[in-house]
Short mmCIF file of C-alpha atoms (C1' of nucleotides) in Angstrom, two decimals:
data_model
loop_
_atom_site.label_atom_id
_atom_site.label_comp_id
_atom_site.label_asym_id
_atom_site.label_seq_id
_atom_site.Cartn_x
_atom_site.Cartn_y
_atom_site.Cartn_z
CA MET Q 15 2.58 -14.09 7.97
CA PRO Q 16 6.02 -15.41 8.66
CA GLU Q 17 7.35 -17.29 5.66
CA LEU Q 18 10.84 -18.42 4.74
CA PRO Q 19 12.42 -14.92 4.65
CA GLU Q 20 10.95 -13.97 8.01
CA ILE Q 21 12.08 -17.20 9.65
CA GLU Q 22 15.54 -16.92 8.12
CA THR Q 23 15.82 -13.35 9.41
CA LEU Q 24 14.78 -14.58 12.82
CA ARG Q 25 17.28 -17.42 12.69
CA ARG Q 26 20.15 -15.08 11.88
CA ALA Q 27 19.23 -12.76 14.72
CA LEU Q 28 18.79 -15.52 17.29
CA GLU Q 29 21.89 -17.47 16.40
CA PRO Q 30 24.42 -15.24 18.24
CA LEU Q 31 22.00 -14.81 21.14
CA LEU Q 32 21.33 -18.50 21.69
CA VAL Q 33 24.29 -20.58 20.58
CA GLY Q 34 26.23 -21.72 23.64
CA ARG Q 35 23.48 -20.57 26.00
CA ARG Q 36 21.67 -22.88 28.39
CA PHE Q 37 17.89 -22.72 28.88
CA GLU Q 38 17.70 -22.17 32.62
CA THR Q 39 13.95 -22.15 33.06
CA VAL Q 40 11.16 -22.54 30.54
CA GLU Q 41 7.53 -21.62 31.13
CA ILE Q 42 4.74 -22.48 28.70
CA PHE Q 43 1.41 -20.78 29.30
CA ASP Q 44 -0.66 -22.26 26.46
CA ARG Q 45 -1.39 -25.95 26.07
CA ARG Q 46 -2.01 -25.51 22.36
CA LEU Q 47 1.61 -24.46 21.91
CA SER Q 48 3.07 -27.68 23.25
CA ALA Q 49 0.36 -30.08 22.06
CA PRO Q 50 0.30 -33.00 22.01
CA ALA Q 51 2.78 -32.71 24.90
CA GLU Q 52 1.63 -31.13 28.14
CA PRO Q 53 3.06 -27.62 28.64
CA ARG Q 54 4.69 -28.66 31.90
CA THR Q 55 6.25 -31.74 30.31
CA LEU Q 56 7.75 -29.87 27.39
CA ALA Q 57 8.96 -27.04 29.61
CA GLY Q 58 10.68 -29.56 31.84
CA GLU Q 59 12.34 -31.29 28.91
CA LEU Q 60 13.65 -27.97 27.59
CA SER Q 61 14.99 -26.75 30.90
CA GLY Q 62 18.72 -27.27 31.19
CA GLY Q 63 19.31 -27.74 27.48
CA ARG Q 64 22.33 -26.08 25.91
CA VAL Q 65 21.91 -24.66 22.41
CA GLN Q 66 24.38 -25.91 19.85
CA ARG Q 67 22.90 -24.54 16.67
CA VAL Q 68 19.98 -22.47 15.38
CA GLY Q 69 18.74 -23.73 12.03
CA ARG Q 70 15.82 -23.42 9.70
CA ARG Q 71 13.93 -25.77 7.44
CA GLY Q 72 11.07 -24.27 5.42
CA LYS Q 73 9.09 -22.18 7.92
CA TYR Q 74 10.37 -24.17 10.91
CA LEU Q 75 12.94 -22.64 13.21
CA LEU Q 76 15.19 -25.39 14.58
CA VAL Q 77 16.83 -24.97 17.95
CA GLU Q 78 19.32 -27.81 18.27
CA PHE Q 79 20.63 -28.78 21.68
CA ASP Q 80 23.98 -30.38 22.40
CA ASP Q 81 22.27 -33.66 23.27
CA GLU Q 82 20.96 -33.79 19.68
CA ARG Q 83 17.37 -33.05 20.50
CA THR Q 84 15.79 -30.28 18.41
CA LEU Q 85 13.02 -27.86 19.28
CA LEU Q 86 10.89 -27.15 16.20
CA VAL Q 87 9.23 -23.75 16.43
CA HIS Q 88 6.51 -22.93 13.91
CA LEU Q 89 5.12 -19.39 14.14
CA ARG Q 90 2.16 -20.14 11.83
CA MET Q 91 0.31 -16.85 11.44
CA SER Q 92 0.97 -14.58 14.32
CA GLY Q 93 3.86 -15.99 16.32
CA SER Q 94 6.98 -14.00 17.11
CA LEU Q 95 10.01 -14.29 19.37
CA ARG Q 96 11.54 -11.42 21.32
CA HIS Q 97 14.81 -11.28 23.19
CA TRP Q 98 15.75 -9.06 26.12
CA ALA Q 99 19.32 -8.86 27.34
CA ARG Q 100 18.16 -7.97 30.85
CA ALA Q 101 15.10 -9.25 32.62
CA ALA Q 102 13.08 -6.05 32.30
CA LEU Q 103 10.51 -7.59 30.05
CA PRO Q 104 7.24 -5.76 29.46
CA GLU Q 105 3.83 -7.24 30.23
CA ASP Q 106 2.21 -8.99 27.29
CA PRO Q 107 -1.20 -10.68 27.43
CA TYR Q 108 -0.28 -12.68 24.34
CA ARG Q 109 2.94 -14.13 25.72
CA ARG Q 110 2.64 -17.92 25.43
CA ALA Q 111 6.07 -18.97 26.64
CA LEU Q 112 9.12 -17.56 28.35
CA ILE Q 113 12.69 -18.83 28.39
CA SER Q 114 15.36 -17.57 30.74
CA LEU Q 115 18.92 -18.00 29.54
CA ASP Q 116 22.05 -18.63 31.57
CA ASP Q 117 23.43 -15.19 30.67
CA GLY Q 118 20.44 -13.41 32.18
CA GLY Q 119 18.74 -12.93 28.82
CA MET Q 120 15.09 -13.73 28.27
CA VAL Q 121 13.29 -14.99 25.20
CA GLY Q 122 9.53 -14.49 25.02
CA TYR Q 123 7.20 -16.21 22.60
CA ARG Q 124 4.15 -14.15 21.62
CA ASP Q 125 1.22 -15.45 19.57
CA VAL Q 126 -2.09 -13.63 19.34
CA ARG Q 127 -3.95 -16.33 17.42
CA ARG Q 128 -2.39 -19.31 19.11
CA PHE Q 129 -1.71 -21.28 15.95
CA GLY Q 130 2.00 -21.62 16.59
CA THR Q 131 3.57 -24.87 17.76
CA TRP Q 132 6.63 -26.01 19.70
CA ARG Q 133 7.70 -29.61 19.34
CA LEU Q 134 10.77 -31.35 20.70
CA LEU Q 135 12.14 -34.20 18.60
CA GLY Q 136 15.00 -36.63 19.03
CA PRO Q 137 17.66 -37.16 16.36
CA ASP Q 138 15.90 -40.29 15.13
CA GLU Q 139 12.62 -38.45 14.62
CA LEU Q 140 13.71 -35.15 13.13
CA ASP Q 141 14.40 -35.97 9.50
CA GLY Q 142 11.31 -38.12 9.15
CA TYR Q 143 9.12 -35.42 10.62
CA LEU Q 144 10.47 -32.71 8.33
CA ASP Q 145 10.74 -34.80 5.18
CA ALA Q 146 7.14 -35.91 5.49
CA ARG Q 147 6.03 -32.28 5.40
CA LEU Q 148 8.57 -30.36 3.38
CA GLY Q 149 9.98 -30.40 -0.12
CA PRO Q 150 13.37 -28.97 -1.10
CA GLU Q 151 14.88 -25.73 0.19
CA PRO Q 152 14.48 -23.24 -2.64
CA LEU Q 153 17.59 -21.21 -1.82
CA GLU Q 154 19.98 -24.15 -1.68
CA ALA Q 155 22.60 -23.86 -4.42
CA SER Q 156 21.65 -27.33 -5.62
CA TYR Q 157 18.00 -26.41 -6.14
CA GLY Q 158 17.22 -26.18 -9.84
CA ALA Q 159 14.28 -25.57 -12.13
CA ALA Q 160 14.22 -29.26 -12.99
CA GLU Q 161 13.51 -30.15 -9.38
CA LEU Q 162 10.62 -27.70 -9.33
CA GLY Q 163 9.38 -29.20 -12.58
CA VAL Q 164 9.28 -32.69 -11.13
CA ALA Q 165 7.27 -31.47 -8.14
CA LEU Q 166 4.76 -29.73 -10.41
CA SER Q 167 4.46 -32.51 -12.96
CA ARG Q 168 1.22 -34.47 -13.04
CA ARG Q 169 -0.40 -31.96 -10.75
CA ARG Q 170 -3.67 -30.61 -12.06
CA THR Q 171 -4.20 -28.18 -9.22
CA PRO Q 172 -3.82 -24.42 -9.79
CA LEU Q 173 -0.20 -23.31 -9.86
CA LYS Q 174 -0.60 -21.19 -6.76
CA ALA Q 175 -2.06 -24.08 -4.76
CA ALA Q 176 0.91 -26.23 -5.79
CA ILE Q 177 3.40 -23.57 -4.71
CA LEU Q 178 1.68 -23.15 -1.35
CA ASP Q 179 2.00 -26.90 -0.80
CA GLN Q 180 5.12 -27.13 1.39
CA ARG Q 181 6.04 -30.46 -0.21
CA THR Q 182 6.44 -28.77 -3.58
CA VAL Q 183 8.95 -26.28 -2.22
CA ALA Q 184 9.59 -25.45 1.42
CA GLY Q 185 8.87 -22.04 2.89
CA VAL Q 186 6.70 -20.22 0.36
CA GLY Q 187 3.44 -18.82 1.76
CA ASN Q 188 0.73 -16.57 0.42
CA ILE Q 189 2.80 -13.42 0.14
CA TYR Q 190 5.84 -14.80 -1.60
CA ALA Q 191 3.72 -17.04 -3.83
CA ASP Q 192 2.02 -13.96 -5.28
CA GLU Q 193 5.31 -12.10 -5.55
CA ALA Q 194 6.99 -15.04 -7.30
CA LEU Q 195 4.12 -15.48 -9.76
CA TRP Q 196 4.19 -11.79 -10.66
CA ARG Q 197 7.94 -11.96 -11.24
CA ALA Q 198 7.44 -15.01 -13.45
CA ARG Q 199 4.49 -13.37 -15.27
CA LEU Q 200 2.37 -16.42 -14.58
CA HIS Q 201 -1.31 -16.54 -13.68
CA PRO Q 202 -1.94 -18.31 -10.35
CA ARG Q 203 -4.73 -20.39 -11.90
CA ARG Q 204 -2.54 -21.94 -14.55
CA GLU Q 205 -2.49 -25.71 -14.26
CA ALA Q 206 0.59 -26.60 -12.21
CA ALA Q 207 1.80 -29.27 -14.64
CA GLY Q 208 1.13 -27.12 -17.69
CA LEU Q 209 4.23 -24.92 -17.74
CA ASP Q 210 6.70 -25.07 -20.61
CA ALA Q 211 10.45 -25.02 -19.99
CA ASP Q 212 10.75 -21.24 -20.17
CA GLU Q 213 7.82 -20.69 -17.83
CA LEU Q 214 9.18 -23.22 -15.38
CA ARG Q 215 12.52 -21.48 -15.34
CA ALA Q 216 10.83 -18.10 -14.86
CA LEU Q 217 8.89 -19.47 -11.90
CA TRP Q 218 12.04 -20.98 -10.39
CA ARG Q 219 13.81 -17.65 -10.76
CA GLY Q 220 10.77 -15.77 -9.45
CA ILE Q 221 10.50 -17.86 -6.29
CA ARG Q 222 14.19 -17.48 -5.51
CA ALA Q 223 14.30 -13.77 -6.29
CA ALA Q 224 11.24 -12.99 -4.19
CA LEU Q 225 12.59 -14.96 -1.23
CA ARG Q 226 16.05 -13.44 -1.51
CA ARG Q 227 14.59 -9.96 -1.66
CA GLY Q 228 12.56 -10.76 1.45
CA ILE Q 229 15.64 -11.82 3.35
CA ALA Q 230 17.56 -8.75 2.18
CA CYS Q 231 14.74 -6.60 3.60
CA GLN Q 232 14.69 -8.59 6.85
CA GLY Q 233 11.23 -9.88 6.12
CA SER Q 234 7.91 -8.14 5.96
CA THR Q 235 5.97 -6.81 8.94
CA LEU Q 236 2.22 -6.65 8.36
CA ARG Q 237 0.65 -7.18 11.75
CA ASP Q 238 2.51 -9.37 14.16
CA TYR Q 239 5.86 -10.38 12.80
CA ALA Q 240 8.93 -8.58 14.13
CA GLN Q 241 12.57 -9.38 14.73
CA PRO Q 242 13.81 -10.42 18.16
CA ASP Q 243 14.76 -6.83 19.01
CA GLY Q 244 11.31 -5.62 17.99
CA GLN Q 245 12.49 -4.05 14.78
CA GLU Q 246 10.14 -4.39 11.84
CA GLY Q 247 10.98 -5.79 8.42
CA ARG Q 248 10.92 -3.64 5.33
CA MET Q 249 9.76 -6.06 2.65
CA GLN Q 250 6.13 -4.91 2.84
CA ARG Q 251 7.26 -1.64 1.22
CA GLU Q 252 8.61 -3.58 -1.73
CA PHE Q 253 5.69 -5.86 -2.54
CA LYS Q 254 5.03 -5.87 -6.25
CA VAL Q 255 1.45 -7.11 -5.98
CA TYR Q 256 0.61 -8.48 -2.54
CA GLY Q 257 -2.00 -6.27 -0.90
CA ARG Q 258 -1.69 -3.69 -3.68
CA GLY Q 259 -5.14 -3.97 -5.26
CA GLY Q 260 -5.99 -0.85 -7.29
CA GLU Q 261 -2.39 0.30 -7.54
CA PRO Q 262 -0.52 0.32 -10.86
CA CYS Q 263 1.74 -2.57 -11.82
CA GLU Q 264 5.30 -1.24 -11.82
CA ARG Q 265 6.03 -2.99 -15.12
CA CYS Q 266 3.05 -1.95 -17.20
CA GLY Q 267 0.85 0.42 -15.20
CA THR Q 268 -2.21 -1.81 -15.31
CA LEU Q 269 -4.09 -1.78 -12.01
CA ILE Q 270 -3.40 -4.74 -9.72
CA GLU Q 271 -6.45 -6.93 -9.09
CA ARG Q 272 -7.46 -9.03 -6.12
CA SER Q 273 -9.11 -12.43 -6.48
CA VAL Q 274 -9.32 -15.69 -4.56
CA VAL Q 275 -7.24 -18.67 -5.67
CA ALA Q 276 -6.88 -21.86 -3.67
CA GLY Q 277 -9.00 -20.17 -0.99
CA ARG Q 278 -6.42 -17.41 -0.51
CA GLY Q 279 -6.45 -13.71 -1.25
CA THR Q 280 -4.45 -13.37 -4.44
CA TRP Q 281 -3.06 -10.28 -6.15
CA THR Q 282 -2.03 -10.20 -9.78
CA CYS Q 283 -1.40 -7.86 -12.66
CA PRO Q 284 -4.13 -8.75 -15.16
CA ALA Q 285 -1.93 -7.70 -18.07
CA CYS Q 286 1.37 -9.32 -17.09
CA GLN Q 287 -0.19 -12.50 -15.74
CA GLN Q 288 -2.72 -13.86 -18.19
CA LEU Q 289 -4.42 -17.21 -17.99
CA THR Q 290 -4.40 -17.61 -21.76
CA PRO Q 291 -1.55 -15.43 -22.97
CA THR Q 292 -2.32 -13.31 -25.98
CA ARG Q 293 0.20 -13.87 -28.72
CA ALA Q 294 2.98 -11.32 -28.71
CA PRO Q 295 2.26 -8.68 -31.34
CA VAL Q 296 3.91 -9.42 -34.64
CA VAL Q 297 6.25 -6.63 -35.57
CA ALA Q 298 6.01 -5.76 -39.26
CA GLY Q 299 8.90 -7.01 -41.32
CA ARG Q 300 10.41 -9.50 -38.89
CA SER Q 301 9.43 -12.42 -36.77
CA ARG Q 302 10.76 -13.53 -33.41
CA SER Q 303 13.18 -16.40 -33.55
"C1'" DA M 13 -4.98 -40.67 -4.76
"C1'" DG M 14 -5.06 -36.19 -5.47
"C1'" DG M 15 -7.95 -32.16 -4.76
"C1'" DT M 16 -11.01 -29.42 -1.86
"C1'" DG M 17 -13.03 -27.27 2.01
"C1'" DG M 18 -13.67 -26.81 6.94
"C1'" DA M 19 -11.56 -26.26 11.53
"C1'" DC M 20 -8.55 -24.03 14.45
"C1'" DC M 21 -8.10 -18.73 16.60
"C1'" DC M 22 -8.97 -13.91 17.45
"C1'" DG M 23 -8.16 -8.93 16.30
"C1'" DA M 24 -9.24 -5.93 12.63
"C1'" DA M 25 -12.11 -4.40 9.29
"C1'" DC M 26 -16.46 -4.05 7.67
"C1'" DG M 27 -21.71 -3.38 7.42
"C1'" DC M 28 -25.86 -1.76 9.14
"C1'" DT Z 4 -21.86 5.14 18.19
"C1'" DG Z 5 -22.32 0.48 18.75
"C1'" DC Z 6 -23.20 -3.73 17.75
"C1'" DG Z 7 -22.84 -8.10 15.07
"C1'" DT Z 8 -20.55 -10.34 11.17
"C1'" DT Z 9 -16.88 -11.50 8.15
"C1'" DC Z 10 -12.20 -12.16 7.04
"C1'" DG Z 11 -7.59 -14.10 6.86
"C1'" DG Z 12 -3.67 -16.99 7.21
"C1'" DG Z 13 -0.68 -22.16 7.57
"C1'" DT Z 14 -1.49 -26.57 8.36
"C1'" DC Z 15 -4.03 -30.66 9.33
"C1'" DC Z 16 -7.74 -33.65 8.54
"C1'" DA Z 17 -12.05 -35.43 6.83
"C1'" DC Z 18 -14.33 -36.11 2.79
"C1'" DC Z 19 -15.04 -36.85 -2.11
#
DNA sequence: AGGTGGACCCGAACGC
DNA sequence: TGCGTTCGGGTCCACC
């Protein structure tokens, strides 16, 4: 499940491989990938383009060409990109596209479930397309808890559903939502607009910490995601709750539980993340300020 | 209008 | 063992 950390890892790896390179030929084998454009049309439009920059916005990888057009690649669930320096690429029944570069390198796009999308936009279309779908970048230095608070205000949906909404904050998916909520000690079913200032700040910190950790580990490999050289991420070893049902919470030892929130598998520590927090025990002789 | 649930897809995991 | 069924995940879209 590629989310922001996986896409950012991919971006960093592809940048030195693609910047300055020209797409010599492009083949697209799956019409779903290019839709609504025809595979042949998109492939033709991409052929000959020279890459100026490799960017990222939320879970979109942005390949910017020197004529200002941008290819938006969304891996959805099972997409991945591989690079080979020499054209000795292995057979792959799930390869959906293939790019040959002007230095002899090849880039293959693989997607078992065929949810991924490639879309080529002009400079006049790009910002509108992204801004209609995505909220702020959570790792930007300018991103603060107040901005998160505005996005959550007046929303009566469960907190986790709000975080998964890409317009609330860009790039957080099911894995990092659970990790962020555990870090913030917040129950995923809390009403999104119902957080106090301390809780909001904890959530803001939790989201950023979980994403940063993911990037530091070069993402998480569960089934399909891998880096362009085929190397797997390491973040899955560091999950605090995701997929860890029945294992002890590292903070308190309580067993992690699985439930369904917003239609998604959801893992929480039932002690650390309570829907109606029990009052902190009063210590005899003094009260908390 | 915001929230919810189904559709898309297909391998893996599960149940009998 | 082998078969059929269910599940999951991000996003869009129809529906309430």
